[in-house]
Short mmCIF file of C-alpha atoms in Angstrom, two decimals:
data_model
loop_
_atom_site.label_atom_id
_atom_site.label_comp_id
_atom_site.label_asym_id
_atom_site.label_seq_id
_atom_site.Cartn_x
_atom_site.Cartn_y
_atom_site.Cartn_z
CA ASN K 1 -42.76 -62.17 32.79
CA ALA K 2 -42.87 -58.42 33.53
CA GLY K 3 -39.91 -57.34 31.35
CA VAL K 4 -39.24 -53.60 31.76
CA THR K 5 -41.49 -51.77 34.22
CA GLN K 6 -41.72 -47.99 34.37
CA THR K 7 -43.45 -45.91 37.03
CA PRO K 8 -45.40 -43.70 36.96
CA LYS K 9 -47.29 -43.96 33.66
CA PHE K 10 -48.43 -40.34 33.77
CA GLN K 11 -47.23 -37.30 35.70
CA VAL K 12 -47.99 -33.59 35.71
CA LEU K 13 -45.46 -31.23 37.26
CA LYS K 14 -45.20 -27.52 37.76
CA THR K 15 -42.12 -25.70 36.53
CA GLY K 16 -39.33 -26.03 39.08
CA GLN K 17 -40.62 -29.19 40.74
CA SER K 18 -38.48 -32.28 40.90
CA MET K 19 -39.31 -35.91 40.35
CA THR K 20 -37.76 -39.30 39.69
CA LEU K 21 -38.86 -41.73 37.01
CA GLN K 22 -38.33 -45.31 38.04
CA CYS K 23 -37.36 -48.22 35.80
CA ALA K 24 -36.81 -51.85 36.69
CA GLN K 25 -36.10 -54.90 34.56
CA ASP K 26 -36.31 -58.55 35.55
CA MET K 27 -34.39 -60.02 32.60
CA ASN K 28 -30.93 -59.85 34.18
CA HIS K 29 -29.75 -57.41 31.49
CA ASN K 30 -26.50 -55.52 31.95
CA SER K 31 -27.33 -52.44 29.88
CA MET K 32 -30.14 -49.97 30.47
CA TYR K 33 -31.18 -46.78 28.65
CA TRP K 34 -33.40 -43.73 28.99
CA TYR K 35 -34.93 -42.13 25.89
CA ARG K 36 -37.33 -39.28 25.34
CA GLN K 37 -39.86 -39.10 22.53
CA ASP K 38 -41.12 -35.79 21.22
CA PRO K 39 -43.58 -35.28 18.36
CA GLY K 40 -41.81 -35.47 15.01
CA MET K 41 -38.44 -36.20 16.64
CA GLY K 42 -38.33 -39.95 17.13
CA LEU K 43 -36.63 -41.29 20.26
CA ARG K 44 -33.47 -39.63 21.53
CA LEU K 45 -31.08 -41.06 24.07
CA ILE K 46 -30.78 -39.17 27.36
CA TYR K 47 -28.46 -41.42 29.41
CA TYR K 48 -27.39 -45.03 29.42
CA SER K 49 -25.74 -47.50 31.75
CA ALA K 50 -23.61 -50.21 30.20
CA SER K 51 -23.33 -52.06 33.50
CA GLU K 52 -24.06 -51.72 37.19
CA GLY K 53 -22.14 -48.77 38.61
CA THR K 54 -21.55 -46.96 35.30
CA THR K 55 -23.55 -44.26 33.54
CA ASP K 56 -22.86 -42.14 30.45
CA LYS K 57 -24.47 -39.22 28.70
CA GLY K 58 -26.45 -39.66 25.53
CA GLU K 59 -27.61 -37.13 22.97
CA VAL K 60 -29.79 -34.92 25.21
CA PRO K 61 -28.59 -35.16 28.86
CA ASN K 62 -29.03 -31.55 29.98
CA GLY K 63 -31.47 -31.15 32.87
CA TYR K 64 -31.37 -34.81 33.86
CA ASN K 65 -29.48 -37.07 36.25
CA VAL K 66 -29.51 -40.84 36.48
CA SER K 67 -28.72 -43.51 39.02
CA ARG K 68 -28.00 -47.16 38.37
CA LEU K 69 -29.11 -48.36 41.78
CA ASN K 70 -28.37 -52.01 41.11
CA LYS K 71 -28.47 -54.34 38.12
CA ARG K 72 -32.28 -54.23 37.99
CA GLU K 73 -33.00 -50.53 38.49
CA PHE K 74 -32.12 -47.38 36.55
CA SER K 75 -33.80 -44.13 37.59
CA LEU K 76 -34.03 -40.77 35.82
CA ARG K 77 -34.28 -37.58 37.88
CA LEU K 78 -35.46 -34.14 36.89
CA GLU K 79 -34.11 -31.73 39.53
CA SER K 80 -35.97 -28.63 38.35
CA ALA K 81 -38.55 -29.45 35.70
CA ALA K 82 -38.98 -27.14 32.72
CA PRO K 83 -41.75 -27.04 30.09
CA SER K 84 -39.18 -28.18 27.51
CA GLN K 85 -39.04 -31.49 29.37
CA THR K 86 -42.65 -32.26 28.54
CA SER K 87 -42.29 -35.54 26.68
CA VAL K 88 -42.83 -39.28 26.75
CA TYR K 89 -39.97 -41.08 28.48
CA PHE K 90 -38.96 -44.65 27.72
CA CYS K 91 -36.67 -46.94 29.62
CA ALA K 92 -35.04 -49.88 27.84
CA SER K 93 -32.75 -52.72 28.70
CA SER K 94 -30.69 -54.91 26.44
CA THR K 95 -28.99 -58.22 26.17
CA LYS K 96 -26.53 -59.59 23.69
CA SER K 97 -27.96 -62.27 21.45
CA THR K 98 -26.43 -64.14 18.56
CA SER K 99 -27.72 -61.31 16.36
CA GLY K 100 -26.42 -58.41 18.40
CA ARG K 101 -28.04 -56.42 21.17
CA ILE K 102 -31.84 -56.25 21.27
CA GLN K 103 -33.42 -53.51 23.34
CA TYR K 104 -36.65 -54.14 25.19
CA PHE K 105 -38.75 -51.15 26.12
CA GLY K 106 -41.03 -50.23 28.98
CA ALA K 107 -44.50 -48.82 28.37
CA GLY K 108 -43.37 -45.23 28.78
CA THR K 109 -44.11 -42.32 31.11
CA ARG K 110 -46.02 -39.33 29.78
CA LEU K 111 -44.76 -36.23 31.58
CA SER K 112 -46.29 -32.78 31.33
CA VAL K 113 -44.54 -29.76 32.84
CA LEU K 114 -46.79 -26.72 33.21
CA ALA J 1 -22.20 -39.57 14.10
CA GLN J 2 -24.85 -41.78 12.63
CA THR J 3 -28.11 -40.47 11.24
CA VAL J 4 -31.29 -42.27 10.21
CA THR J 5 -33.76 -40.74 7.77
CA GLN J 6 -37.35 -41.75 7.20
CA SER J 7 -38.52 -39.46 4.44
CA GLN J 8 -42.19 -40.47 4.34
CA PRO J 9 -43.99 -39.09 7.41
CA GLU J 10 -47.24 -40.89 6.68
CA MET J 11 -48.66 -43.66 4.49
CA SER J 12 -51.88 -45.55 4.15
CA VAL J 13 -52.68 -48.95 2.66
CA GLN J 14 -55.73 -51.12 2.16
CA GLU J 15 -56.13 -54.23 4.25
CA ALA J 16 -54.51 -57.32 2.61
CA GLU J 17 -52.28 -55.22 0.35
CA THR J 18 -48.50 -54.85 0.49
CA VAL J 19 -46.72 -51.70 1.61
CA THR J 20 -43.05 -50.71 1.75
CA LEU J 21 -41.61 -48.27 4.28
CA SER J 22 -38.33 -46.61 3.39
CA CYS J 23 -35.32 -45.82 5.55
CA THR J 24 -31.84 -44.57 4.76
CA TYR J 25 -28.93 -44.13 7.11
CA ASP J 26 -25.51 -42.59 7.14
CA THR J 27 -22.52 -44.13 8.87
CA SER J 28 -18.83 -44.76 8.41
CA GLU J 29 -18.99 -47.91 10.51
CA SER J 30 -18.56 -51.36 8.99
CA ASN J 31 -20.20 -53.42 11.70
CA TYR J 32 -23.68 -52.49 12.77
CA TYR J 33 -27.27 -53.61 13.11
CA LEU J 34 -30.51 -52.19 11.76
CA PHE J 35 -33.93 -52.47 13.31
CA TRP J 36 -37.56 -51.71 12.65
CA TYR J 37 -39.69 -50.97 15.71
CA LYS J 38 -43.47 -50.61 15.75
CA GLN J 39 -45.33 -48.29 18.12
CA PRO J 40 -49.10 -48.84 18.15
CA PRO J 41 -51.47 -46.40 19.88
CA SER J 42 -50.74 -48.18 23.15
CA ARG J 43 -47.31 -46.47 22.95
CA GLN J 44 -45.39 -49.72 23.52
CA MET J 45 -42.23 -50.06 21.40
CA ILE J 46 -42.23 -53.48 19.75
CA LEU J 47 -39.34 -54.95 17.77
CA VAL J 48 -40.51 -55.98 14.31
CA ILE J 49 -37.33 -57.17 12.62
CA ARG J 50 -33.56 -56.78 12.76
CA GLN J 51 -30.72 -57.11 10.26
CA GLU J 52 -27.01 -57.66 10.80
CA ALA J 53 -24.95 -55.56 8.38
CA TYR J 54 -22.49 -58.39 7.71
CA LYS J 55 -25.27 -60.63 6.39
CA GLN J 56 -26.18 -60.28 2.73
CA GLN J 57 -29.39 -62.24 3.16
CA ASN J 58 -32.40 -60.08 3.92
CA ALA J 59 -34.18 -60.78 7.21
CA THR J 60 -37.77 -62.02 7.24
CA GLU J 61 -40.28 -62.46 10.06
CA ASN J 62 -43.61 -63.87 8.89
CA ARG J 63 -45.34 -61.06 6.93
CA PHE J 64 -42.43 -58.67 7.46
CA SER J 65 -39.30 -58.58 5.36
CA VAL J 66 -36.54 -56.09 4.67
CA ASN J 67 -34.62 -55.00 1.61
CA PHE J 68 -31.13 -54.21 2.88
CA GLN J 69 -28.86 -52.44 0.41
CA LYS J 70 -25.59 -51.87 2.26
CA ALA J 71 -23.82 -49.91 -0.46
CA ALA J 72 -26.79 -47.59 -0.84
CA LYS J 73 -27.29 -47.44 2.95
CA SER J 74 -30.92 -48.28 2.51
CA PHE J 75 -33.09 -50.45 4.76
CA SER J 76 -36.74 -50.70 3.72
CA LEU J 77 -39.49 -52.70 5.42
CA LYS J 78 -42.09 -54.59 3.41
CA ILE J 79 -45.34 -55.58 5.07
CA SER J 80 -47.32 -58.19 3.16
CA ASP J 81 -51.02 -58.94 3.62
CA SER J 82 -51.46 -55.79 5.73
CA GLN J 83 -53.76 -56.14 8.73
CA LEU J 84 -55.66 -53.57 10.73
CA GLY J 85 -53.38 -54.32 13.67
CA ASP J 86 -50.41 -53.08 11.65
CA THR J 87 -51.68 -49.52 12.07
CA ALA J 88 -48.91 -47.85 14.07
CA MET J 89 -45.88 -45.61 14.01
CA TYR J 90 -42.85 -47.37 12.56
CA PHE J 91 -39.31 -46.41 13.51
CA CYS J 92 -36.12 -47.39 11.75
CA ALA J 93 -33.09 -47.57 14.04
CA PHE J 94 -29.32 -48.03 13.77
CA MET J 95 -26.94 -49.60 16.28
CA LYS J 96 -23.18 -49.57 15.98
CA GLN J 97 -21.62 -52.84 17.06
CA GLY J 98 -19.51 -52.58 20.20
CA GLY J 99 -19.30 -49.86 22.86
CA SER J 100 -22.59 -48.74 24.35
CA GLU J 101 -24.60 -50.23 21.48
CA LYS J 102 -27.23 -47.53 21.81
CA LEU J 103 -29.99 -47.05 19.25
CA VAL J 104 -30.21 -44.08 16.90
CA PHE J 105 -33.76 -43.66 15.67
CA GLY J 106 -35.35 -42.07 12.65
CA LYS J 107 -38.24 -39.69 13.16
CA GLY J 108 -40.81 -42.36 12.43
CA MET J 109 -43.58 -42.92 9.93
CA LYS J 110 -47.29 -43.27 10.61
CA LEU J 111 -48.89 -46.22 8.79
CA THR J 112 -52.65 -46.54 8.59
CA VAL J 113 -54.25 -49.75 7.35
CA ASN J 114 -57.74 -49.13 6.04
CA PRO J 115 -60.51 -51.76 5.98
#
């Protein structure tokens, strides 16, 4: 049972380069999320997708784009990377249980922008 | 907007002892959920325990229990019989019921369990 899979695990970019972070879940969840984690800041929501074909901005969307390719996949794109985007990125998916939505997280991608 | 505050950035405890991690939150919502997530050095985010705001009974999961004080907007986590494997960052999180149901996290607290 793979759960939420993120690729790559590590990436180093130069300022101005572009890249896409991939996320896939095999739990048939409708909702998916992208967060970033910075030291001393906790996790902050970048974008989310409540269902296939829909995406919405979170708390810190500037400099990012997302694509909900299908129900399984939700990608995050940096068009022109900046040093301020150096962070650890987490993808999550969620399902509704009898106790509300529970989010399951991927292992994270550590991104450094030089 | 909701906010979550974890005022203690770091704590340590001896193995087998009990420790309590504090969390307060601010919201005008009536229906919501509260969570504690653990992040060990592996970086994986692991759900520890969750609490529905409409339930007065405090949630428990084995050695982990919460003290939920809705009026005070307080949600503390108690870890009993601490183990070395409990060493991790702990994040308190809030989720409004309905809509996107996204998580709002506190800044986290580093817990070290000493042998």
